[in-house]
Tab-separated table of C-alpha atoms in Angstrom:
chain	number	residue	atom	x	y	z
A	1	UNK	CA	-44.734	-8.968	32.759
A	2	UNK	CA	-44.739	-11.698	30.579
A	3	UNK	CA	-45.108	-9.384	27.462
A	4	UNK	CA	-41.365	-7.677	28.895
A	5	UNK	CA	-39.760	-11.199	29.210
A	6	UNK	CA	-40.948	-12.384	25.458
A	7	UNK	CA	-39.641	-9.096	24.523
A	8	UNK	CA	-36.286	-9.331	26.085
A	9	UNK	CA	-35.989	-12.742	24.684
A	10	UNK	CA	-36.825	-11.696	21.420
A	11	UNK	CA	-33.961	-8.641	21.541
A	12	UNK	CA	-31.416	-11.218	22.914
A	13	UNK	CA	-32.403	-13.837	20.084
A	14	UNK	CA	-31.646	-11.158	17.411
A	15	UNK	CA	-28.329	-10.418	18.994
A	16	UNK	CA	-27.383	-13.642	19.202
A	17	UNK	CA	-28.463	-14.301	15.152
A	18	UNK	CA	-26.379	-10.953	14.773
A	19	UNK	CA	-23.070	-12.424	16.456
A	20	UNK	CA	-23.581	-15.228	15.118
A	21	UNK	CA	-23.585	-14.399	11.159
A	22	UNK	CA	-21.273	-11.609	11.093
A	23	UNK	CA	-18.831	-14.114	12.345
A	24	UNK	CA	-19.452	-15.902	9.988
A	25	UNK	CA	-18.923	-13.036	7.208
A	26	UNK	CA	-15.879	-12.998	9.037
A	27	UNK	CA	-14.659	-16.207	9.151
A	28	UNK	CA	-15.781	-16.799	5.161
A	29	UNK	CA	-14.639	-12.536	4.465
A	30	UNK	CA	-12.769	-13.974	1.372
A	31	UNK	CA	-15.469	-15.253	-0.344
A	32	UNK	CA	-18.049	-12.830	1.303
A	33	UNK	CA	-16.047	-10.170	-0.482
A	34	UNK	CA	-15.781	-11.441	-4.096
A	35	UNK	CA	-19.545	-11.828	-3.489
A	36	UNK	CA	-20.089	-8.401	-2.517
A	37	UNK	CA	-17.843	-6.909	-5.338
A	38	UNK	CA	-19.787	-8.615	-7.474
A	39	UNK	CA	-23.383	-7.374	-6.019
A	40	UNK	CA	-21.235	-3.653	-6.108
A	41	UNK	CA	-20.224	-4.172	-9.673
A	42	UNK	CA	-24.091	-5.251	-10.690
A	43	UNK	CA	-25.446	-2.151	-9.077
A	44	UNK	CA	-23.101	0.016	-10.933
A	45	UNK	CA	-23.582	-1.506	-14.513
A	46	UNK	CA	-27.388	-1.980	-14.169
A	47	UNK	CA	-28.106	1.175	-14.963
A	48	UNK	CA	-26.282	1.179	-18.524
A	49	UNK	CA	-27.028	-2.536	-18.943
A	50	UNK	CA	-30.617	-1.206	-18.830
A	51	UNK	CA	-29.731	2.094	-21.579
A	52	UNK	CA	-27.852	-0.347	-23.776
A	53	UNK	CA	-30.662	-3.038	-24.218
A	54	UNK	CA	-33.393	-0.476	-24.368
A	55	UNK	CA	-31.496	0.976	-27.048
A	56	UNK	CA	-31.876	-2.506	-29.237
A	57	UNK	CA	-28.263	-3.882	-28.152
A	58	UNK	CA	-27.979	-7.403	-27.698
A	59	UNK	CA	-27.784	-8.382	-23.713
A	60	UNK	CA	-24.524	-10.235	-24.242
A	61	UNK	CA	-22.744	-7.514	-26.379
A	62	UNK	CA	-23.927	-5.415	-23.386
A	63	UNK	CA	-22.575	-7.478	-20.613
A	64	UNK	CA	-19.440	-8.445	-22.267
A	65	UNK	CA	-18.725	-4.360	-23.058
A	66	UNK	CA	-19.307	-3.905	-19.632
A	67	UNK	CA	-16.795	-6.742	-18.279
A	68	UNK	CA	-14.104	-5.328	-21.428
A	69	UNK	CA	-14.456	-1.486	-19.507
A	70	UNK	CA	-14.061	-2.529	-15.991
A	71	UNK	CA	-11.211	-5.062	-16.737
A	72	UNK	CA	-9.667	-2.012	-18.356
A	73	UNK	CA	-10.315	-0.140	-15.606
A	74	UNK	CA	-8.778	-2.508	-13.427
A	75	UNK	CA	-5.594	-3.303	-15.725
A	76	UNK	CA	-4.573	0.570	-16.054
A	77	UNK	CA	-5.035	0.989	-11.993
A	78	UNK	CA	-2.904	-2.405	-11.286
A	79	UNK	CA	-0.366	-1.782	-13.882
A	80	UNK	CA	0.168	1.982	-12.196
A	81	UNK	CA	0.417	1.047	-8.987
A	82	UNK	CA	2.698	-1.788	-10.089
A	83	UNK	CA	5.004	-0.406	-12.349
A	84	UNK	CA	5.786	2.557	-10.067
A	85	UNK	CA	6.203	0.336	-6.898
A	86	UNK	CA	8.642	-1.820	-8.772
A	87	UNK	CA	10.386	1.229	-9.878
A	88	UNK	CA	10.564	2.507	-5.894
A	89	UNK	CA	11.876	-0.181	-4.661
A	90	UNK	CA	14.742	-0.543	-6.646
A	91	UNK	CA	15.922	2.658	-4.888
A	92	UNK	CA	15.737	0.839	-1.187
A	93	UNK	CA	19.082	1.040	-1.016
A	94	UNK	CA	19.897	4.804	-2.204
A	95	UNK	CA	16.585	5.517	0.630
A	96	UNK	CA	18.656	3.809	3.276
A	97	UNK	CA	21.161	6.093	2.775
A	98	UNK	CA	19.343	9.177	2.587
A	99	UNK	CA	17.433	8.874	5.375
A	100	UNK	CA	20.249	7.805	7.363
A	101	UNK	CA	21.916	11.232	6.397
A	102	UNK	CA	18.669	13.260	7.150
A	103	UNK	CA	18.479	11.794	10.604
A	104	UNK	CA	21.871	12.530	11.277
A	105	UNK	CA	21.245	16.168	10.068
A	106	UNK	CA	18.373	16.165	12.049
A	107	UNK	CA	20.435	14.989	15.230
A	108	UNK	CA	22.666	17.549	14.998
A	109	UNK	CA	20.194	20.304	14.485
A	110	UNK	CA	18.475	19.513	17.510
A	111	UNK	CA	21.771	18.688	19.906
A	112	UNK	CA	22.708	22.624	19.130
A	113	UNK	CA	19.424	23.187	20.272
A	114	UNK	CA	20.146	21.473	23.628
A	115	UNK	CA	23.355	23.039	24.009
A	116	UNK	CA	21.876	26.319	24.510
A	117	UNK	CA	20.115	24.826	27.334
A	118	UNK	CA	22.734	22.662	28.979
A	119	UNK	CA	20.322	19.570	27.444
A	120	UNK	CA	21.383	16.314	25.770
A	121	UNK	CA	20.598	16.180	22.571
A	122	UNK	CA	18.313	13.398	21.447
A	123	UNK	CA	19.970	10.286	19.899
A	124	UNK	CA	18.254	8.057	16.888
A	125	UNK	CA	18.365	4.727	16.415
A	126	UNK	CA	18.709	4.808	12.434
A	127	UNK	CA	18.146	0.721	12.049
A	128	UNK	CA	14.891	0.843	13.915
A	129	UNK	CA	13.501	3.748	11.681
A	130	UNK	CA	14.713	3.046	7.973
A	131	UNK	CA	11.734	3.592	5.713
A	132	UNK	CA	11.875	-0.148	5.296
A	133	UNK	CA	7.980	0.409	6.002
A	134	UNK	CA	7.315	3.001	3.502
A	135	UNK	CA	8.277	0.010	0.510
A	136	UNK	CA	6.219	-2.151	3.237
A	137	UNK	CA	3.368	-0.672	3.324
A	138	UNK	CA	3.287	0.310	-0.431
A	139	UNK	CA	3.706	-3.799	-1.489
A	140	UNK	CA	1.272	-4.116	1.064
A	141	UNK	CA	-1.384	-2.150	-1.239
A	142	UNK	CA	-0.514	-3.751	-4.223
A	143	UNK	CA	-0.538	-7.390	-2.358
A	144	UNK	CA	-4.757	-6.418	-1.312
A	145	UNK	CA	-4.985	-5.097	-5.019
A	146	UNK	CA	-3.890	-8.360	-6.216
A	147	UNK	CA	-6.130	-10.637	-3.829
A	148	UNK	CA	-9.209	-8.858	-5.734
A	149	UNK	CA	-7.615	-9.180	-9.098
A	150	UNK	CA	-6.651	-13.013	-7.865
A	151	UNK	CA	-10.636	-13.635	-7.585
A	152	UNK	CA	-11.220	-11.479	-10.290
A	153	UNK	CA	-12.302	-14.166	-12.394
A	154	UNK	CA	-15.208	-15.289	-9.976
A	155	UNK	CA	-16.030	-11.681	-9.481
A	156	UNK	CA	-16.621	-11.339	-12.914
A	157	UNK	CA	-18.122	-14.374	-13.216
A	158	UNK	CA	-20.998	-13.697	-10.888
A	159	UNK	CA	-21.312	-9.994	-12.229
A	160	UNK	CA	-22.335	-11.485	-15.577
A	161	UNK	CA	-24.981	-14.278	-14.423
A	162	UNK	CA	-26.211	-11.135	-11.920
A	163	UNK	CA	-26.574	-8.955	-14.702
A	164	UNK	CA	-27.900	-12.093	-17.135
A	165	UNK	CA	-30.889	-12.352	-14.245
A	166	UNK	CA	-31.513	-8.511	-13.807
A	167	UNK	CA	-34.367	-8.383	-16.820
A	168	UNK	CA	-35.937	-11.810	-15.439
A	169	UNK	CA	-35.933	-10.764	-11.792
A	170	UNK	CA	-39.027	-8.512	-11.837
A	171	UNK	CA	-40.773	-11.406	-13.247
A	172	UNK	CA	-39.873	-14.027	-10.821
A	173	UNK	CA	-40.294	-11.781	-8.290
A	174	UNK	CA	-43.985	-11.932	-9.118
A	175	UNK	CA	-44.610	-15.079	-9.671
A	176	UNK	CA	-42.901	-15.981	-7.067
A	177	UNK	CA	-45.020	-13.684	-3.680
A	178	UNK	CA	-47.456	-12.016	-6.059
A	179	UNK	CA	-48.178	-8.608	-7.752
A	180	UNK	CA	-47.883	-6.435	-4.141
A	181	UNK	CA	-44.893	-7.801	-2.502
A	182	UNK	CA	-43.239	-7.535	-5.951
A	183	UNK	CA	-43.669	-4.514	-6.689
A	184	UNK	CA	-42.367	-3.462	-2.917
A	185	UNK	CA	-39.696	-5.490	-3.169
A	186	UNK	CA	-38.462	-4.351	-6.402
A	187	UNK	CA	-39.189	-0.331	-4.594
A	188	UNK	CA	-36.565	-1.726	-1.803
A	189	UNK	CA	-34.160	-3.059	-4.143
A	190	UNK	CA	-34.338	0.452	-6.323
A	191	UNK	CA	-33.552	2.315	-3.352
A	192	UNK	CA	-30.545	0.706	-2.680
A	193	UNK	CA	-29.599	0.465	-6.130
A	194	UNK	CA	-29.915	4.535	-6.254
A	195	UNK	CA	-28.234	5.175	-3.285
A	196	UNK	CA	-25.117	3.252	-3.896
A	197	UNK	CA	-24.954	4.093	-7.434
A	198	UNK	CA	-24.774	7.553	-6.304
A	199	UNK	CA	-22.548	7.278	-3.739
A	200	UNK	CA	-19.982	6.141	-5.545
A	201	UNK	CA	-20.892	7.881	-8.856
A	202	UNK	CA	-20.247	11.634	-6.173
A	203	UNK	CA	-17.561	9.586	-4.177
A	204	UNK	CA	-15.023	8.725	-7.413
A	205	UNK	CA	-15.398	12.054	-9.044
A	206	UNK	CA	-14.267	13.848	-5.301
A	207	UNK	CA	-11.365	10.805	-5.392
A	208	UNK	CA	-10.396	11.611	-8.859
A	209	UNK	CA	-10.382	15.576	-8.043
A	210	UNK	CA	-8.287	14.674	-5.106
A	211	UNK	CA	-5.609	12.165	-6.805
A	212	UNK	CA	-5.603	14.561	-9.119
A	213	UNK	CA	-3.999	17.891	-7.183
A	214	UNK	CA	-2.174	15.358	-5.837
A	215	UNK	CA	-0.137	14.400	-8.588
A	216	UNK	CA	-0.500	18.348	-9.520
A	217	UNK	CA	1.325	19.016	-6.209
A	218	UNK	CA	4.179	16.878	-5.945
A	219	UNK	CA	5.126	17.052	-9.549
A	220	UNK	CA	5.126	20.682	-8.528
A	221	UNK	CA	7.412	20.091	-5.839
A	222	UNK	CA	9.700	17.743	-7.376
A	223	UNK	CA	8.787	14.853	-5.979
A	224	UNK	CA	9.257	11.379	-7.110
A	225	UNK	CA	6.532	9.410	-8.392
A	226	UNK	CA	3.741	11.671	-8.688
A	227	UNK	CA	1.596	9.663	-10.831
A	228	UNK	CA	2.025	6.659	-7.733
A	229	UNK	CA	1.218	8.998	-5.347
A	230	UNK	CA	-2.178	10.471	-7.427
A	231	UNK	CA	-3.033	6.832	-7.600
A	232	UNK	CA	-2.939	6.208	-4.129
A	233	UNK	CA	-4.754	9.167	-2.695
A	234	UNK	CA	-6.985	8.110	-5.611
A	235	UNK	CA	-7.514	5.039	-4.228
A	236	UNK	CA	-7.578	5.470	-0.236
A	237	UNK	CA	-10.087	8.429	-0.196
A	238	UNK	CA	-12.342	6.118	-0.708
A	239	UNK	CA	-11.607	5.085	3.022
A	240	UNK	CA	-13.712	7.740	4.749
A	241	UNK	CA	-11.911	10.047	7.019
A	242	UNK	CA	-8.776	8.702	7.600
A	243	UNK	CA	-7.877	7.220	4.154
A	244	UNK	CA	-6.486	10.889	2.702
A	245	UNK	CA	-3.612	11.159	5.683
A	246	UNK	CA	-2.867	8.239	5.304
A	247	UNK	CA	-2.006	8.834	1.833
A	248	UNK	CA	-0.336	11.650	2.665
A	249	UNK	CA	2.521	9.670	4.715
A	250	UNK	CA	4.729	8.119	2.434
A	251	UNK	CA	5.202	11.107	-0.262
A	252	UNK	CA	6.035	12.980	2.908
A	253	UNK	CA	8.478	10.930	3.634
A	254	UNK	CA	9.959	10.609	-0.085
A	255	UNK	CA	9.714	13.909	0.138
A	256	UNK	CA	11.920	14.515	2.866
A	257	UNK	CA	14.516	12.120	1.924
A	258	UNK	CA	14.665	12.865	-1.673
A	259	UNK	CA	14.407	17.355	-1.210
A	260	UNK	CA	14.886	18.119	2.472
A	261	UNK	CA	12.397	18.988	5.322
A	262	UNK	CA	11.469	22.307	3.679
A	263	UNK	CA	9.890	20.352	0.330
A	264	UNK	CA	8.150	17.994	3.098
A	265	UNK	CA	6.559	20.866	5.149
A	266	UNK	CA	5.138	22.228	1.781
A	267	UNK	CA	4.016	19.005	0.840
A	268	UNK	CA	2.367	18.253	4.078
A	269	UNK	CA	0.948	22.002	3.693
A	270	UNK	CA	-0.338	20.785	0.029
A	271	UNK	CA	-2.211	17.489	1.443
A	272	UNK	CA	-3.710	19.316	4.395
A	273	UNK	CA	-5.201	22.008	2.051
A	274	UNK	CA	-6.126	19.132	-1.035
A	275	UNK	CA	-7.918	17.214	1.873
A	276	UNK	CA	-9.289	19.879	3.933
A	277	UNK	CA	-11.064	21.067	0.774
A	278	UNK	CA	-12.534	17.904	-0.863
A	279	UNK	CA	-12.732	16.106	1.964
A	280	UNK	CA	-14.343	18.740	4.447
A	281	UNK	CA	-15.961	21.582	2.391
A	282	UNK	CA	-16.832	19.916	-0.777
A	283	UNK	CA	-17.563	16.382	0.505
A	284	UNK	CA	-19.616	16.836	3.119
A	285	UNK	CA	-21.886	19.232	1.219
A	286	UNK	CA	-22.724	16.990	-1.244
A	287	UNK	CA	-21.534	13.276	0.871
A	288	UNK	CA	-23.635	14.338	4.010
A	289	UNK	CA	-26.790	14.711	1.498
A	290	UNK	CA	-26.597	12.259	-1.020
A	291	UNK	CA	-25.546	9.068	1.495
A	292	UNK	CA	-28.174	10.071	4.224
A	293	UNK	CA	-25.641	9.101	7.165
A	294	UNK	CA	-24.618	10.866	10.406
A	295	UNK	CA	-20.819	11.161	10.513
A	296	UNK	CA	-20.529	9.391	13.933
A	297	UNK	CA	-21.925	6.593	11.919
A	298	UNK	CA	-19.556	6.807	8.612
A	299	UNK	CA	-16.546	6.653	11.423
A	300	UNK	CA	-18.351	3.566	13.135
A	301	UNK	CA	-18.997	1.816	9.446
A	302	UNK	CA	-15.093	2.355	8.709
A	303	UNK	CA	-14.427	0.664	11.496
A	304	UNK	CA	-16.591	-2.525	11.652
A	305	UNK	CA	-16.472	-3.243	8.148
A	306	UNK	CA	-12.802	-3.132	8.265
A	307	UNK	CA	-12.830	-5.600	11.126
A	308	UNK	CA	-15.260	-7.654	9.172
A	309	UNK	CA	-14.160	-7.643	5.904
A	310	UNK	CA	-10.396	-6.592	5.920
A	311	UNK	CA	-9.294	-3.558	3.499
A	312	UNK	CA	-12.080	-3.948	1.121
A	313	UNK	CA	-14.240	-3.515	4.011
A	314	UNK	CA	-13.084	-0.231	4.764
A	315	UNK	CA	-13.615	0.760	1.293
A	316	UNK	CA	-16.916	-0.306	0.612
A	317	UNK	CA	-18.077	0.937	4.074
A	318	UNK	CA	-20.093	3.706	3.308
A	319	UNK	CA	-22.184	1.886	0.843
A	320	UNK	CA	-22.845	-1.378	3.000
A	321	UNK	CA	-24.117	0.063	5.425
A	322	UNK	CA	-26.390	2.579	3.461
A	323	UNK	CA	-27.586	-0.520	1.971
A	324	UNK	CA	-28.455	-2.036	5.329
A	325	UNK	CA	-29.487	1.063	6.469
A	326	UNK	CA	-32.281	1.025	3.676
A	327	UNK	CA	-33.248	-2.295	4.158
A	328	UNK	CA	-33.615	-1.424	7.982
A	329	UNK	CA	-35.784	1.413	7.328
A	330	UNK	CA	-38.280	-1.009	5.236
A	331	UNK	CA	-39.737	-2.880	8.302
A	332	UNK	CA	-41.686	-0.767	11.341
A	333	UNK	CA	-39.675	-3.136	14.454
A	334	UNK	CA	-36.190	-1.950	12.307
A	335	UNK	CA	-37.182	1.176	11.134
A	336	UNK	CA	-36.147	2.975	14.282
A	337	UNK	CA	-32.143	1.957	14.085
A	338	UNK	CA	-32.558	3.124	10.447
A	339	UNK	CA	-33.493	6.737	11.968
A	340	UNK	CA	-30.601	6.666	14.255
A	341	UNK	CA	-28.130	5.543	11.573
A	342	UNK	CA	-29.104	8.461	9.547
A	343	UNK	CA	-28.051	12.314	9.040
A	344	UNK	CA	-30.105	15.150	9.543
A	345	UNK	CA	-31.290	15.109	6.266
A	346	UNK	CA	-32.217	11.291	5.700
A	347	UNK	CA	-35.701	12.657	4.955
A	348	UNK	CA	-34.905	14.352	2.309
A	349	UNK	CA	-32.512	11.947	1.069
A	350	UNK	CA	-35.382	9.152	1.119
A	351	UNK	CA	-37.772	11.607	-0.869
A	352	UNK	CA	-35.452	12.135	-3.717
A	353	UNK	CA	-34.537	8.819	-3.964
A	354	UNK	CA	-37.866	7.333	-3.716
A	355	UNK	CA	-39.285	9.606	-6.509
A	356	UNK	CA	-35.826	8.603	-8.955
A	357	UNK	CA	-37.340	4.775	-7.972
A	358	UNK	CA	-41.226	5.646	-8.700
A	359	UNK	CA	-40.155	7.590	-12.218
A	360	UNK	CA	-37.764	5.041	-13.077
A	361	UNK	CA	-40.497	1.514	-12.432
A	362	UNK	CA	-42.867	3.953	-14.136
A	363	UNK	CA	-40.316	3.911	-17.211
A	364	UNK	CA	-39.577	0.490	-17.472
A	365	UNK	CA	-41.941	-1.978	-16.006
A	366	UNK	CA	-41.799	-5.394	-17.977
A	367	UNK	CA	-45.578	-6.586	-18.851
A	368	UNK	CA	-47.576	-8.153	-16.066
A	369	UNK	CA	-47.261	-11.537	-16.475
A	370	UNK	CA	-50.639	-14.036	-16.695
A	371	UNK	CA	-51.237	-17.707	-15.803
């Protein structure tokens, strides 16, 4: 009996240590974020840091290339997104008008409909549904966007001294808990440094396939803006499951206002095919495998990451909690929740990613330090 209460106690303890720091992630998210972009943007760049030196190139001509690509990277997405916004929102006005004409075509349409049936026809309230929001929620991007490139000086920043400490880190690790713990610690940390290199290695090549018929498809149909709108579904399919509709919503709408209802039904047709294929044939074949989680779980992840870390939650979802998930799954009282937070296929998952981690200590281990 007493074994039940002390093991009661022990489950509510943890719950309570639970609540207790992811409030705090979320009351600190801002910093908690250009922390965790930082620890996202190490994983990434370890991997050629690692090429580069072992290829005779200085660590800080490494490092700063590194910084120069993904502050490229960063400058080409911003100034897209920007430059096109800008250019949409100088049309407010003429978008006012058109939509106000398209719901009044739209009324009329439907009050013949009604006739026929002795029915009033519906009646629209064109000030309460200007696409106002469509401009709203497209500054509203751009506004996150710049938040991350606001700290991106500190993200940066900790990326390099991260990726100054990645070659020393093995060492300390010894020295610091000895040869064993070391070596299973550094096991841990290559797991999670393969699985989330991999995720998002597989998860930016289906986000580039997808902004790219995209932009295919509404420069096909004459839509405004295709390059914005490439960018965007670029950029949100990154949100798992509901990140592609979304997307979807406000080239519809241009659509419609700009062409006519036909041009948005085909457009809508276009996204529903683009997403249906990446997103549910092609993703999941290759998602389902390589990120080890059930899709109950991706949903749940979307959710609580979003709520804990605002938009950049939502993005890096997946890979948090893969990276929990992993860490979970190294300790016998966790390992259990890391079973249920997997997929079908977590086993093989683990086996393939434990054998990259064995081949790839085996390639590089530093010399075994003596005292």
């Amino acid at each position: 009996m007493r074994d039940d209460a002390t093991r009661v106690h022990r489950i509510l303890l943890n719950l309570a240590a639970f609540v207790i720091i992811i409030a705090g992630m979320r009351a600190a998210s801002a910093l908690v974020v250009s922390f965790v972009l930082a620890l996202f943007l190490t994983l990434l760049c370890a991997t050629p840091l690692r090429w580069m030196t072992e290829h005779k190139v200085p660590k800080f001509v490494a490092v700063l290339s590194l910084v120069l690509v993904i502050l490229a990277v960063g400058t080409v997405i911003g100034g897209l997104l920007g430059t096109r916004i800008v250019e949409l929102g100088r049309t407010e006005a003429q978008l006012d008008r058109l939509f106000a004409a398209q719901v009044e075509t739209l009324e009329a349409t439907l009050g013949g409909w009604s006739a026929r049936f002795g029915v009033e026809g519906p009646q629209f309230d064109v000030g309460e549904l200007l696409p106002s929001w469509l401009l709203g929620f497209l500054r509203q991007l751009v506004e996150n966007l710049g938040l991350i490139l606001a700290n991106g000086f500190l993200i940066i920043l900790t990326m390099v001294f991260m990726l100054l400490e990645v070659s020393s880190f093995p060492t300390k690790m010894r020295v610091a808990f000895g040869e064993a713990e070391a070596t299973e610690a550094r096991a841990n940390f290559g797991k999670v440094g393969t699985a989330v290199r991999r995720y998002v290695v597989l998860k930016t090549v289906i986000s580039l396939a997808t902004g790219l018929s995209v932009m295919g498809l509404t420069a096909l149909l004459g839509i405004n803006y295709p390059i914005l709108w490439g960018v965007i579904a670029f950029l949100l399919n990154y949100v798992p499951n509901i990140g592609s509709f979304i997307a979807a919503v406000p080239a519809v709408l241009l659509a419609w206002l700009q062409i006519g209802l036909g041009t948005a039904v085909a457009a809508a047709a276009g996204y529903l095919v683009i997403n249906i294929f990446w997103a549910n044939v092609v993703e999941p074949r290759v998602m389902g495998y390589r990120v080890g989680l059930s899709t109950l779980v991706v949903f749940a992840s979307l959710v609580f990451w979003g709520w804990v870390l605002g938009p950049v939650g939502m993005l890096l979802s997946v890979p948090l909690t893969v990276m929990f998930r992993i860490v979970l799954g190294t300790s016998e009282s966790t390992r259990w929740i890391a079973v249920l937070l997997g997929s079908e296929r977590s086993d093989e998952l683990t086996s393939a990613i434990d054998a990259e981690v064995a081949l790839a200590m085996g390639r590089s281990d530093p010399p075994p330090t003596t005292s």
